Structure formats: C-alpha cells, structure tokens
Amino acid sequence: MSVYYNNLVYLLDRKDLSVAQFENVILIPKNKILEPTPVELVKIANYLDISIDLLITRPLKNLNKVLSTDIKMIILDVDGTMTDGGMYFTENGDQMKKYNTKDGMAIKNLVKTGFQFGIISHGYKIKVVEDRAKLLGIQNLYVGKEDKLTILNQWLTELNLTLEQVAFVGDDINDIKIMEAVGLSACPKDAVKSVKAIADIILEKDGGKACVREFIDEYITK
C-alpha cells in the first residue's frame, strides 16, 4: 500500500468514514480518490485539513499525538539541528556557525506571539550561540555539559509548564533522554539512527537546511 493510501484511510477513520462513504461526501469517484489527479488531490487534502506534502509523502502514524499535544514551548539543539553540524574556525581559533535564515524567520514569528523557545546545547562556545539566541528573541539558553533534561526541568518550574507541553528537536545520542521525556519529539532527516528510532517525527529536511522551519510550519502552526 502507498503512503497516500495508508494516510487517507487513517485520516478518514478519524472522521468515522470509509473510502466508500467518503466518495459520497466529497463527490469524487472511488477510483479517483485512490488515484487522484492534482486537482482532486487538492480537494481531498483541503477536506482533510492537511498539506498535500504530508498526505502523500509521510506516514502519519504519530499524527494523533501531534494533534492532541498542547505544545507551549520548543527546545532546540544547535549542532546538527539548527546547523548542519559543521564547525568553522578562523585563523585566530574563533568558532563560527552557519545558521539557516528560514529557520530564523519561523522562530522569530512564533516568538512574537509569546511562544516559548529554548536552546540547550552541549557545545562549548556560548557566545556564538548566545548571539543567535538574542537575534531570534529566544528566551532560554544553556550551553554546557550539564544534563539537558535537568536544565529543561529547571526552566519548566520557572515557567509553570509541564514536559508534555514541550517539543524538542535534536539529532544525536545526547538528545535521546530529553526526547523520550517531552510531549513531542522530532529530528532532522540526517539524524543518527538511534534518534530516528525514538523520534515522534522524522523531518524531511536535514539539520541546518530549514528543518526547524519545517517542524514549526507543518506541526506547530499548521
């Protein structure tokens, strides 16, 4: 079965509809529902209130969790998530990082609404990350070797939020503990296998290639 068909059946089941019943609702013949033209696909996606990209390319086994989770805060890893994982050094030994402007735009727009963001990184150059956080208006920042979940729990106490209200996007083994604890977890397409195995959502974009923008647009502000 195709990803599209499995997703279609899953979404219709949530509406207590079979494919045969859906035929009468949307006024498209069953054979066209199963193999729609672009115009018919737009109509089907609009009825199901989902993007065409999600409908035809990504298994929605975790959609129920995504839709039912009341996310109030997003925590981001840096290297391999907000960046491509590469590290750049000047002749003086100063570290530089390459960030994605599309990620930045999505973060800034959500911050303006009062949404909480945080960065937790096991890197060692706090100034590099601090400058990015300040530019984006990110309210919570930690760079160091302390346990990520411990840092997050401290923030949640101050903000009166719960782990269930937190989404985390990370890519490597040091993110697994916190990903398993929060309400919703996601990882870039090029995350390590052990992270992909436990992530609720595997994004289509690689780290540093607007994967954060994808997560925000497709799963938080959709």
JSON list of C-alpha atoms in Angstrom, two decimals:
[
{"chain": "A", "resi": 1, "resn": "MET", "atom": "CA", "xyz": [0.00, 0.00, 0.00]},
{"chain": "A", "resi": 2, "resn": "SER", "atom": "CA", "xyz": [1.19, 3.55, -0.74]},
{"chain": "A", "resi": 3, "resn": "VAL", "atom": "CA", "xyz": [1.88, 6.19, 1.89]},
{"chain": "A", "resi": 4, "resn": "TYR", "atom": "CA", "xyz": [-1.01, 8.19, 0.43]},
{"chain": "A", "resi": 5, "resn": "TYR", "atom": "CA", "xyz": [-3.49, 5.32, 0.74]},
{"chain": "A", "resi": 6, "resn": "ASN", "atom": "CA", "xyz": [-2.48, 4.46, 4.31]},
{"chain": "A", "resi": 7, "resn": "ASN", "atom": "CA", "xyz": [-2.71, 8.12, 5.32]},
{"chain": "A", "resi": 8, "resn": "LEU", "atom": "CA", "xyz": [-6.08, 8.50, 3.59]},
{"chain": "A", "resi": 9, "resn": "VAL", "atom": "CA", "xyz": [-7.56, 5.52, 5.43]},
{"chain": "A", "resi": 10, "resn": "TYR", "atom": "CA", "xyz": [-6.08, 6.72, 8.72]},
{"chain": "A", "resi": 11, "resn": "LEU", "atom": "CA", "xyz": [-7.50, 10.24, 8.38]},
{"chain": "A", "resi": 12, "resn": "LEU", "atom": "CA", "xyz": [-10.91, 9.03, 7.21]},
{"chain": "A", "resi": 13, "resn": "ASP", "atom": "CA", "xyz": [-11.07, 6.64, 10.15]},
{"chain": "A", "resi": 14, "resn": "ARG", "atom": "CA", "xyz": [-10.63, 9.63, 12.45]},
{"chain": "A", "resi": 15, "resn": "LYS", "atom": "CA", "xyz": [-13.76, 11.07, 10.84]},
{"chain": "A", "resi": 16, "resn": "ASP", "atom": "CA", "xyz": [-15.60, 7.71, 11.07]},
{"chain": "A", "resi": 17, "resn": "LEU", "atom": "CA", "xyz": [-15.68, 7.45, 7.29]},
{"chain": "A", "resi": 18, "resn": "SER", "atom": "CA", "xyz": [-14.79, 4.61, 4.95]},
{"chain": "A", "resi": 19, "resn": "VAL", "atom": "CA", "xyz": [-13.39, 5.30, 1.49]},
{"chain": "A", "resi": 20, "resn": "ALA", "atom": "CA", "xyz": [-16.78, 4.33, 0.03]},
{"chain": "A", "resi": 21, "resn": "GLN", "atom": "CA", "xyz": [-18.58, 6.80, 2.30]},
{"chain": "A", "resi": 22, "resn": "PHE", "atom": "CA", "xyz": [-16.02, 9.49, 1.52]},
{"chain": "A", "resi": 23, "resn": "GLU", "atom": "CA", "xyz": [-16.91, 9.12, -2.17]},
{"chain": "A", "resi": 24, "resn": "ASN", "atom": "CA", "xyz": [-20.41, 10.47, -1.43]},
{"chain": "A", "resi": 25, "resn": "VAL", "atom": "CA", "xyz": [-19.13, 13.23, 0.84]},
{"chain": "A", "resi": 26, "resn": "ILE", "atom": "CA", "xyz": [-16.51, 14.69, -1.49]},
{"chain": "A", "resi": 27, "resn": "LEU", "atom": "CA", "xyz": [-18.28, 13.78, -4.75]},
{"chain": "A", "resi": 28, "resn": "ILE", "atom": "CA", "xyz": [-15.24, 12.17, -6.33]},
{"chain": "A", "resi": 29, "resn": "PRO", "atom": "CA", "xyz": [-15.47, 8.59, -7.67]},
{"chain": "A", "resi": 30, "resn": "LYS", "atom": "CA", "xyz": [-13.72, 5.96, -5.55]},
{"chain": "A", "resi": 31, "resn": "ASN", "atom": "CA", "xyz": [-11.17, 5.11, -8.24]},
{"chain": "A", "resi": 32, "resn": "LYS", "atom": "CA", "xyz": [-10.28, 8.81, -8.48]},
{"chain": "A", "resi": 33, "resn": "ILE", "atom": "CA", "xyz": [-9.97, 9.07, -4.70]},
{"chain": "A", "resi": 34, "resn": "LEU", "atom": "CA", "xyz": [-7.45, 6.23, -4.75]},
{"chain": "A", "resi": 35, "resn": "GLU", "atom": "CA", "xyz": [-5.56, 7.66, -7.74]},
{"chain": "A", "resi": 36, "resn": "PRO", "atom": "CA", "xyz": [-6.42, 11.37, -7.78]},
{"chain": "A", "resi": 37, "resn": "THR", "atom": "CA", "xyz": [-5.43, 13.98, -10.32]},
{"chain": "A", "resi": 38, "resn": "PRO", "atom": "CA", "xyz": [-3.61, 17.06, -8.94]},
{"chain": "A", "resi": 39, "resn": "VAL", "atom": "CA", "xyz": [-6.90, 18.99, -8.82]},
{"chain": "A", "resi": 40, "resn": "GLU", "atom": "CA", "xyz": [-8.67, 16.16, -6.98]},
{"chain": "A", "resi": 41, "resn": "LEU", "atom": "CA", "xyz": [-5.73, 15.77, -4.61]},
{"chain": "A", "resi": 42, "resn": "VAL", "atom": "CA", "xyz": [-6.01, 19.44, -3.63]},
{"chain": "A", "resi": 43, "resn": "LYS", "atom": "CA", "xyz": [-9.72, 18.96, -2.92]},
{"chain": "A", "resi": 44, "resn": "ILE", "atom": "CA", "xyz": [-9.07, 15.85, -0.81]},
{"chain": "A", "resi": 45, "resn": "ALA", "atom": "CA", "xyz": [-6.25, 17.49, 1.15]},
{"chain": "A", "resi": 46, "resn": "ASN", "atom": "CA", "xyz": [-8.38, 20.58, 1.83]},
{"chain": "A", "resi": 47, "resn": "TYR", "atom": "CA", "xyz": [-11.24, 18.45, 3.13]},
{"chain": "A", "resi": 48, "resn": "LEU", "atom": "CA", "xyz": [-8.90, 16.51, 5.39]},
{"chain": "A", "resi": 49, "resn": "ASP", "atom": "CA", "xyz": [-7.27, 19.78, 6.54]},
{"chain": "A", "resi": 50, "resn": "ILE", "atom": "CA", "xyz": [-3.74, 18.61, 5.79]},
{"chain": "A", "resi": 51, "resn": "SER", "atom": "CA", "xyz": [-0.98, 19.71, 3.44]},
{"chain": "A", "resi": 52, "resn": "ILE", "atom": "CA", "xyz": [-0.51, 17.70, 0.25]},
{"chain": "A", "resi": 53, "resn": "ASP", "atom": "CA", "xyz": [3.12, 17.12, 1.22]},
{"chain": "A", "resi": 54, "resn": "LEU", "atom": "CA", "xyz": [2.11, 15.44, 4.47]},
{"chain": "A", "resi": 55, "resn": "LEU", "atom": "CA", "xyz": [-0.68, 13.48, 2.84]},
{"chain": "A", "resi": 56, "resn": "ILE", "atom": "CA", "xyz": [1.36, 11.87, 0.09]},
{"chain": "A", "resi": 57, "resn": "THR", "atom": "CA", "xyz": [4.89, 11.59, 1.47]},
{"chain": "A", "resi": 58, "resn": "ARG", "atom": "CA", "xyz": [4.90, 10.98, 5.22]},
{"chain": "A", "resi": 59, "resn": "PRO", "atom": "CA", "xyz": [3.37, 8.16, 7.26]},
{"chain": "A", "resi": 60, "resn": "LEU", "atom": "CA", "xyz": [1.03, 9.74, 9.78]},
{"chain": "A", "resi": 61, "resn": "LYS", "atom": "CA", "xyz": [1.30, 7.06, 12.46]},
{"chain": "A", "resi": 62, "resn": "ASN", "atom": "CA", "xyz": [2.04, 9.75, 15.02]},
{"chain": "A", "resi": 63, "resn": "LEU", "atom": "CA", "xyz": [-0.47, 12.31, 13.78]},
{"chain": "A", "resi": 64, "resn": "ASN", "atom": "CA", "xyz": [-2.84, 11.64, 16.67]},
{"chain": "A", "resi": 65, "resn": "LYS", "atom": "CA", "xyz": [-0.08, 12.50, 19.12]},
{"chain": "A", "resi": 66, "resn": "VAL", "atom": "CA", "xyz": [0.84, 15.62, 17.19]},
{"chain": "A", "resi": 67, "resn": "LEU", "atom": "CA", "xyz": [-2.75, 16.85, 17.06]},
{"chain": "A", "resi": 68, "resn": "SER", "atom": "CA", "xyz": [-3.53, 16.07, 20.68]},
{"chain": "A", "resi": 69, "resn": "THR", "atom": "CA", "xyz": [-0.39, 17.55, 22.24]},
{"chain": "A", "resi": 70, "resn": "ASP", "atom": "CA", "xyz": [-0.75, 21.09, 23.59]},
{"chain": "A", "resi": 71, "resn": "ILE", "atom": "CA", "xyz": [2.73, 22.39, 22.83]},
{"chain": "A", "resi": 72, "resn": "LYS", "atom": "CA", "xyz": [3.69, 25.64, 24.58]},
{"chain": "A", "resi": 73, "resn": "MET", "atom": "CA", "xyz": [7.47, 25.51, 24.23]},
{"chain": "A", "resi": 74, "resn": "ILE", "atom": "CA", "xyz": [10.03, 24.31, 21.68]},
{"chain": "A", "resi": 75, "resn": "ILE", "atom": "CA", "xyz": [13.55, 23.33, 22.75]},
{"chain": "A", "resi": 76, "resn": "LEU", "atom": "CA", "xyz": [16.24, 23.17, 20.07]},
{"chain": "A", "resi": 77, "resn": "ASP", "atom": "CA", "xyz": [19.62, 21.51, 19.88]},
{"chain": "A", "resi": 78, "resn": "VAL", "atom": "CA", "xyz": [22.21, 23.51, 17.95]},
{"chain": "A", "resi": 79, "resn": "ASP", "atom": "CA", "xyz": [24.89, 21.47, 16.17]},
{"chain": "A", "resi": 80, "resn": "GLY", "atom": "CA", "xyz": [23.25, 19.16, 13.64]},
{"chain": "A", "resi": 81, "resn": "THR", "atom": "CA", "xyz": [19.80, 20.70, 14.12]},
{"chain": "A", "resi": 82, "resn": "MET", "atom": "CA", "xyz": [20.00, 24.49, 13.84]},
{"chain": "A", "resi": 83, "resn": "THR", "atom": "CA", "xyz": [23.25, 23.97, 11.90]},
{"chain": "A", "resi": 84, "resn": "ASP", "atom": "CA", "xyz": [24.49, 21.25, 9.57]},
{"chain": "A", "resi": 85, "resn": "GLY", "atom": "CA", "xyz": [26.87, 20.02, 12.25]},
{"chain": "A", "resi": 86, "resn": "GLY", "atom": "CA", "xyz": [29.93, 21.57, 10.64]},
{"chain": "A", "resi": 87, "resn": "MET", "atom": "CA", "xyz": [32.29, 23.72, 12.67]},
{"chain": "A", "resi": 88, "resn": "TYR", "atom": "CA", "xyz": [34.19, 26.63, 11.18]},
{"chain": "A", "resi": 89, "resn": "PHE", "atom": "CA", "xyz": [37.25, 28.24, 12.75]},
{"chain": "A", "resi": 90, "resn": "THR", "atom": "CA", "xyz": [39.08, 31.46, 11.94]},
{"chain": "A", "resi": 91, "resn": "GLU", "atom": "CA", "xyz": [42.87, 31.74, 11.95]},
{"chain": "A", "resi": 92, "resn": "ASN", "atom": "CA", "xyz": [42.58, 33.08, 15.48]},
{"chain": "A", "resi": 93, "resn": "GLY", "atom": "CA", "xyz": [40.74, 29.97, 16.61]},
{"chain": "A", "resi": 94, "resn": "ASP", "atom": "CA", "xyz": [37.33, 31.66, 16.87]},
{"chain": "A", "resi": 95, "resn": "GLN", "atom": "CA", "xyz": [34.42, 29.37, 16.13]},
{"chain": "A", "resi": 96, "resn": "MET", "atom": "CA", "xyz": [31.70, 30.26, 13.62]},
{"chain": "A", "resi": 97, "resn": "LYS", "atom": "CA", "xyz": [28.41, 28.53, 12.87]},
{"chain": "A", "resi": 98, "resn": "LYS", "atom": "CA", "xyz": [26.23, 28.62, 9.77]},
{"chain": "A", "resi": 99, "resn": "TYR", "atom": "CA", "xyz": [22.53, 29.06, 10.59]},
{"chain": "A", "resi": 100, "resn": "ASN", "atom": "CA", "xyz": [19.52, 28.93, 8.27]},
{"chain": "A", "resi": 101, "resn": "THR", "atom": "CA", "xyz": [17.59, 32.17, 7.72]},
{"chain": "A", "resi": 102, "resn": "LYS", "atom": "CA", "xyz": [14.33, 30.30, 7.07]},
{"chain": "A", "resi": 103, "resn": "ASP", "atom": "CA", "xyz": [14.59, 28.68, 10.49]},
{"chain": "A", "resi": 104, "resn": "GLY", "atom": "CA", "xyz": [15.23, 32.11, 11.95]},
{"chain": "A", "resi": 105, "resn": "MET", "atom": "CA", "xyz": [12.17, 33.68, 10.34]},
{"chain": "A", "resi": 106, "resn": "ALA", "atom": "CA", "xyz": [9.86, 30.96, 11.65]},
{"chain": "A", "resi": 107, "resn": "ILE", "atom": "CA", "xyz": [11.30, 31.19, 15.15]},
{"chain": "A", "resi": 108, "resn": "LYS", "atom": "CA", "xyz": [11.06, 34.99, 15.31]},
{"chain": "A", "resi": 109, "resn": "ASN", "atom": "CA", "xyz": [7.47, 34.99, 14.08]},
{"chain": "A", "resi": 110, "resn": "LEU", "atom": "CA", "xyz": [6.44, 32.46, 16.72]},
{"chain": "A", "resi": 111, "resn": "VAL", "atom": "CA", "xyz": [8.35, 34.27, 19.48]},
{"chain": "A", "resi": 112, "resn": "LYS", "atom": "CA", "xyz": [6.35, 37.42, 18.65]},
{"chain": "A", "resi": 113, "resn": "THR", "atom": "CA", "xyz": [3.15, 35.56, 19.60]},
{"chain": "A", "resi": 114, "resn": "GLY", "atom": "CA", "xyz": [4.51, 34.86, 23.09]},
{"chain": "A", "resi": 115, "resn": "PHE", "atom": "CA", "xyz": [5.52, 31.26, 22.33]},
{"chain": "A", "resi": 116, "resn": "GLN", "atom": "CA", "xyz": [8.38, 29.97, 24.48]},
{"chain": "A", "resi": 117, "resn": "PHE", "atom": "CA", "xyz": [11.64, 28.78, 22.93]},
{"chain": "A", "resi": 118, "resn": "GLY", "atom": "CA", "xyz": [14.81, 27.41, 24.43]},
{"chain": "A", "resi": 119, "resn": "ILE", "atom": "CA", "xyz": [18.22, 26.28, 23.22]},
{"chain": "A", "resi": 120, "resn": "ILE", "atom": "CA", "xyz": [20.09, 23.54, 25.06]},
{"chain": "A", "resi": 121, "resn": "SER", "atom": "CA", "xyz": [23.48, 22.65, 23.59]},
{"chain": "A", "resi": 122, "resn": "HIS", "atom": "CA", "xyz": [26.40, 20.55, 24.75]},
{"chain": "A", "resi": 123, "resn": "GLY", "atom": "CA", "xyz": [28.74, 22.81, 22.80]},
{"chain": "A", "resi": 124, "resn": "TYR", "atom": "CA", "xyz": [31.45, 24.90, 24.42]},
{"chain": "A", "resi": 125, "resn": "LYS", "atom": "CA", "xyz": [31.34, 28.31, 22.72]},
{"chain": "A", "resi": 126, "resn": "ILE", "atom": "CA", "xyz": [28.44, 30.04, 24.44]},
{"chain": "A", "resi": 127, "resn": "LYS", "atom": "CA", "xyz": [28.99, 33.45, 22.77]},
{"chain": "A", "resi": 128, "resn": "VAL", "atom": "CA", "xyz": [28.38, 32.02, 19.29]},
{"chain": "A", "resi": 129, "resn": "VAL", "atom": "CA", "xyz": [25.04, 30.52, 20.35]},
{"chain": "A", "resi": 130, "resn": "GLU", "atom": "CA", "xyz": [24.15, 33.43, 22.62]},
{"chain": "A", "resi": 131, "resn": "ASP", "atom": "CA", "xyz": [24.35, 35.88, 19.73]},
{"chain": "A", "resi": 132, "resn": "ARG", "atom": "CA", "xyz": [21.97, 33.75, 17.65]},
{"chain": "A", "resi": 133, "resn": "ALA", "atom": "CA", "xyz": [19.51, 33.35, 20.52]},
{"chain": "A", "resi": 134, "resn": "LYS", "atom": "CA", "xyz": [19.49, 37.10, 21.15]},
{"chain": "A", "resi": 135, "resn": "LEU", "atom": "CA", "xyz": [18.89, 37.85, 17.47]},
{"chain": "A", "resi": 136, "resn": "LEU", "atom": "CA", "xyz": [15.90, 35.49, 17.37]},
{"chain": "A", "resi": 137, "resn": "GLY", "atom": "CA", "xyz": [14.46, 36.58, 20.70]},
{"chain": "A", "resi": 138, "resn": "ILE", "atom": "CA", "xyz": [14.86, 33.14, 22.24]},
{"chain": "A", "resi": 139, "resn": "GLN", "atom": "CA", "xyz": [14.18, 33.46, 25.94]},
{"chain": "A", "resi": 140, "resn": "ASN", "atom": "CA", "xyz": [16.00, 30.47, 27.41]},
{"chain": "A", "resi": 141, "resn": "LEU", "atom": "CA", "xyz": [19.58, 29.41, 26.67]},
{"chain": "A", "resi": 142, "resn": "TYR", "atom": "CA", "xyz": [22.02, 26.87, 28.07]},
{"chain": "A", "resi": 143, "resn": "VAL", "atom": "CA", "xyz": [25.37, 25.85, 26.59]},
{"chain": "A", "resi": 144, "resn": "GLY", "atom": "CA", "xyz": [27.42, 23.41, 28.65]},
{"chain": "A", "resi": 145, "resn": "LYS", "atom": "CA", "xyz": [27.79, 19.80, 29.73]},
{"chain": "A", "resi": 146, "resn": "GLU", "atom": "CA", "xyz": [25.00, 19.53, 32.29]},
{"chain": "A", "resi": 147, "resn": "ASP", "atom": "CA", "xyz": [22.21, 17.02, 31.62]},
{"chain": "A", "resi": 148, "resn": "LYS", "atom": "CA", "xyz": [19.76, 18.51, 29.11]},
{"chain": "A", "resi": 149, "resn": "LEU", "atom": "CA", "xyz": [16.66, 17.19, 30.86]},
{"chain": "A", "resi": 150, "resn": "THR", "atom": "CA", "xyz": [17.82, 18.67, 34.17]},
{"chain": "A", "resi": 151, "resn": "ILE", "atom": "CA", "xyz": [18.17, 22.11, 32.57]},
{"chain": "A", "resi": 152, "resn": "LEU", "atom": "CA", "xyz": [14.76, 21.82, 30.92]},
{"chain": "A", "resi": 153, "resn": "ASN", "atom": "CA", "xyz": [13.05, 20.83, 34.18]},
{"chain": "A", "resi": 154, "resn": "GLN", "atom": "CA", "xyz": [14.51, 23.91, 35.87]},
{"chain": "A", "resi": 155, "resn": "TRP", "atom": "CA", "xyz": [13.04, 26.13, 33.15]},
{"chain": "A", "resi": 156, "resn": "LEU", "atom": "CA", "xyz": [9.66, 24.41, 33.32]},
{"chain": "A", "resi": 157, "resn": "THR", "atom": "CA", "xyz": [9.42, 25.04, 37.05]},
{"chain": "A", "resi": 158, "resn": "GLU", "atom": "CA", "xyz": [10.01, 28.75, 36.45]},
{"chain": "A", "resi": 159, "resn": "LEU", "atom": "CA", "xyz": [7.54, 28.88, 33.54]},
{"chain": "A", "resi": 160, "resn": "ASN", "atom": "CA", "xyz": [4.88, 26.70, 35.19]},
{"chain": "A", "resi": 161, "resn": "LEU", "atom": "CA", "xyz": [4.86, 24.31, 32.23]},
{"chain": "A", "resi": 162, "resn": "THR", "atom": "CA", "xyz": [4.98, 20.51, 32.03]},
{"chain": "A", "resi": 163, "resn": "LEU", "atom": "CA", "xyz": [7.13, 18.17, 29.95]},
{"chain": "A", "resi": 164, "resn": "GLU", "atom": "CA", "xyz": [4.01, 17.20, 27.97]},
{"chain": "A", "resi": 165, "resn": "GLN", "atom": "CA", "xyz": [3.78, 20.79, 26.74]},
{"chain": "A", "resi": 166, "resn": "VAL", "atom": "CA", "xyz": [7.32, 20.74, 25.33]},
{"chain": "A", "resi": 167, "resn": "ALA", "atom": "CA", "xyz": [8.55, 19.78, 21.86]},
{"chain": "A", "resi": 168, "resn": "PHE", "atom": "CA", "xyz": [12.23, 19.02, 21.31]},
{"chain": "A", "resi": 169, "resn": "VAL", "atom": "CA", "xyz": [14.16, 18.89, 18.04]},
{"chain": "A", "resi": 170, "resn": "GLY", "atom": "CA", "xyz": [17.54, 17.14, 18.16]},
{"chain": "A", "resi": 171, "resn": "ASP", "atom": "CA", "xyz": [19.77, 14.88, 16.14]},
{"chain": "A", "resi": 172, "resn": "ASP", "atom": "CA", "xyz": [22.28, 12.93, 18.25]},
{"chain": "A", "resi": 173, "resn": "ILE", "atom": "CA", "xyz": [22.55, 10.41, 21.07]},
{"chain": "A", "resi": 174, "resn": "ASN", "atom": "CA", "xyz": [22.87, 13.06, 23.77]},
{"chain": "A", "resi": 175, "resn": "ASP", "atom": "CA", "xyz": [19.35, 14.19, 22.85]},
{"chain": "A", "resi": 176, "resn": "ILE", "atom": "CA", "xyz": [17.64, 10.82, 23.36]},
{"chain": "A", "resi": 177, "resn": "LYS", "atom": "CA", "xyz": [16.90, 11.17, 27.09]},
{"chain": "A", "resi": 178, "resn": "ILE", "atom": "CA", "xyz": [15.17, 14.51, 26.71]},
{"chain": "A", "resi": 179, "resn": "MET", "atom": "CA", "xyz": [13.36, 13.40, 23.54]},
{"chain": "A", "resi": 180, "resn": "GLU", "atom": "CA", "xyz": [11.86, 10.45, 25.38]},
{"chain": "A", "resi": 181, "resn": "ALA", "atom": "CA", "xyz": [10.67, 12.71, 28.21]},
{"chain": "A", "resi": 182, "resn": "VAL", "atom": "CA", "xyz": [8.89, 15.51, 26.34]},
{"chain": "A", "resi": 183, "resn": "GLY", "atom": "CA", "xyz": [5.42, 15.62, 24.81]},
{"chain": "A", "resi": 184, "resn": "LEU", "atom": "CA", "xyz": [6.60, 15.71, 21.19]},
{"chain": "A", "resi": 185, "resn": "SER", "atom": "CA", "xyz": [9.99, 14.95, 19.65]},
{"chain": "A", "resi": 186, "resn": "ALA", "atom": "CA", "xyz": [11.37, 15.48, 16.16]},
{"chain": "A", "resi": 187, "resn": "CYS", "atom": "CA", "xyz": [14.68, 15.04, 14.39]},
{"chain": "A", "resi": 188, "resn": "PRO", "atom": "CA", "xyz": [16.25, 16.13, 11.09]},
{"chain": "A", "resi": 189, "resn": "LYS", "atom": "CA", "xyz": [16.35, 13.66, 8.21]},
{"chain": "A", "resi": 190, "resn": "ASP", "atom": "CA", "xyz": [20.08, 13.13, 8.73]},
{"chain": "A", "resi": 191, "resn": "ALA", "atom": "CA", "xyz": [19.87, 12.43, 12.47]},
{"chain": "A", "resi": 192, "resn": "VAL", "atom": "CA", "xyz": [21.66, 9.35, 13.80]},
{"chain": "A", "resi": 193, "resn": "LYS", "atom": "CA", "xyz": [19.75, 6.05, 13.62]},
{"chain": "A", "resi": 194, "resn": "SER", "atom": "CA", "xyz": [19.19, 5.73, 17.35]},
{"chain": "A", "resi": 195, "resn": "VAL", "atom": "CA", "xyz": [17.48, 9.14, 17.42]},
{"chain": "A", "resi": 196, "resn": "LYS", "atom": "CA", "xyz": [15.32, 8.32, 14.40]},
{"chain": "A", "resi": 197, "resn": "ALA", "atom": "CA", "xyz": [14.21, 5.15, 16.18]},
{"chain": "A", "resi": 198, "resn": "ILE", "atom": "CA", "xyz": [12.61, 7.08, 19.05]},
{"chain": "A", "resi": 199, "resn": "ALA", "atom": "CA", "xyz": [11.56, 10.37, 17.42]},
{"chain": "A", "resi": 200, "resn": "ASP", "atom": "CA", "xyz": [7.84, 11.02, 17.01]},
{"chain": "A", "resi": 201, "resn": "ILE", "atom": "CA", "xyz": [8.56, 12.88, 13.77]},
{"chain": "A", "resi": 202, "resn": "ILE", "atom": "CA", "xyz": [11.39, 12.42, 11.28]},
{"chain": "A", "resi": 203, "resn": "LEU", "atom": "CA", "xyz": [11.56, 15.62, 9.29]},
{"chain": "A", "resi": 204, "resn": "GLU", "atom": "CA", "xyz": [12.17, 15.74, 5.55]},
{"chain": "A", "resi": 205, "resn": "LYS", "atom": "CA", "xyz": [14.97, 18.30, 5.76]},
{"chain": "A", "resi": 206, "resn": "ASP", "atom": "CA", "xyz": [18.50, 17.82, 7.10]},
{"chain": "A", "resi": 207, "resn": "GLY", "atom": "CA", "xyz": [19.94, 19.72, 10.02]},
{"chain": "A", "resi": 208, "resn": "GLY", "atom": "CA", "xyz": [20.79, 23.31, 9.12]},
{"chain": "A", "resi": 209, "resn": "LYS", "atom": "CA", "xyz": [18.63, 23.07, 5.98]},
{"chain": "A", "resi": 210, "resn": "ALA", "atom": "CA", "xyz": [15.43, 24.63, 7.41]},
{"chain": "A", "resi": 211, "resn": "CYS", "atom": "CA", "xyz": [14.33, 21.55, 9.36]},
{"chain": "A", "resi": 212, "resn": "VAL", "atom": "CA", "xyz": [13.24, 23.80, 12.25]},
{"chain": "A", "resi": 213, "resn": "ARG", "atom": "CA", "xyz": [11.12, 25.85, 9.82]},
{"chain": "A", "resi": 214, "resn": "GLU", "atom": "CA", "xyz": [9.56, 22.62, 8.55]},
{"chain": "A", "resi": 215, "resn": "PHE", "atom": "CA", "xyz": [8.74, 21.49, 12.09]},
{"chain": "A", "resi": 216, "resn": "ILE", "atom": "CA", "xyz": [7.15, 24.82, 13.02]},
{"chain": "A", "resi": 217, "resn": "ASP", "atom": "CA", "xyz": [5.18, 25.22, 9.78]},
{"chain": "A", "resi": 218, "resn": "GLU", "atom": "CA", "xyz": [3.95, 21.65, 9.49]},
{"chain": "A", "resi": 219, "resn": "TYR", "atom": "CA", "xyz": [3.38, 20.64, 13.09]},
{"chain": "A", "resi": 220, "resn": "ILE", "atom": "CA", "xyz": [3.09, 23.70, 15.34]},
{"chain": "A", "resi": 221, "resn": "THR", "atom": "CA", "xyz": [1.38, 26.49, 13.38]},
{"chain": "A", "resi": 222, "resn": "LYS", "atom": "CA", "xyz": [-0.41, 24.29, 10.81]}
]
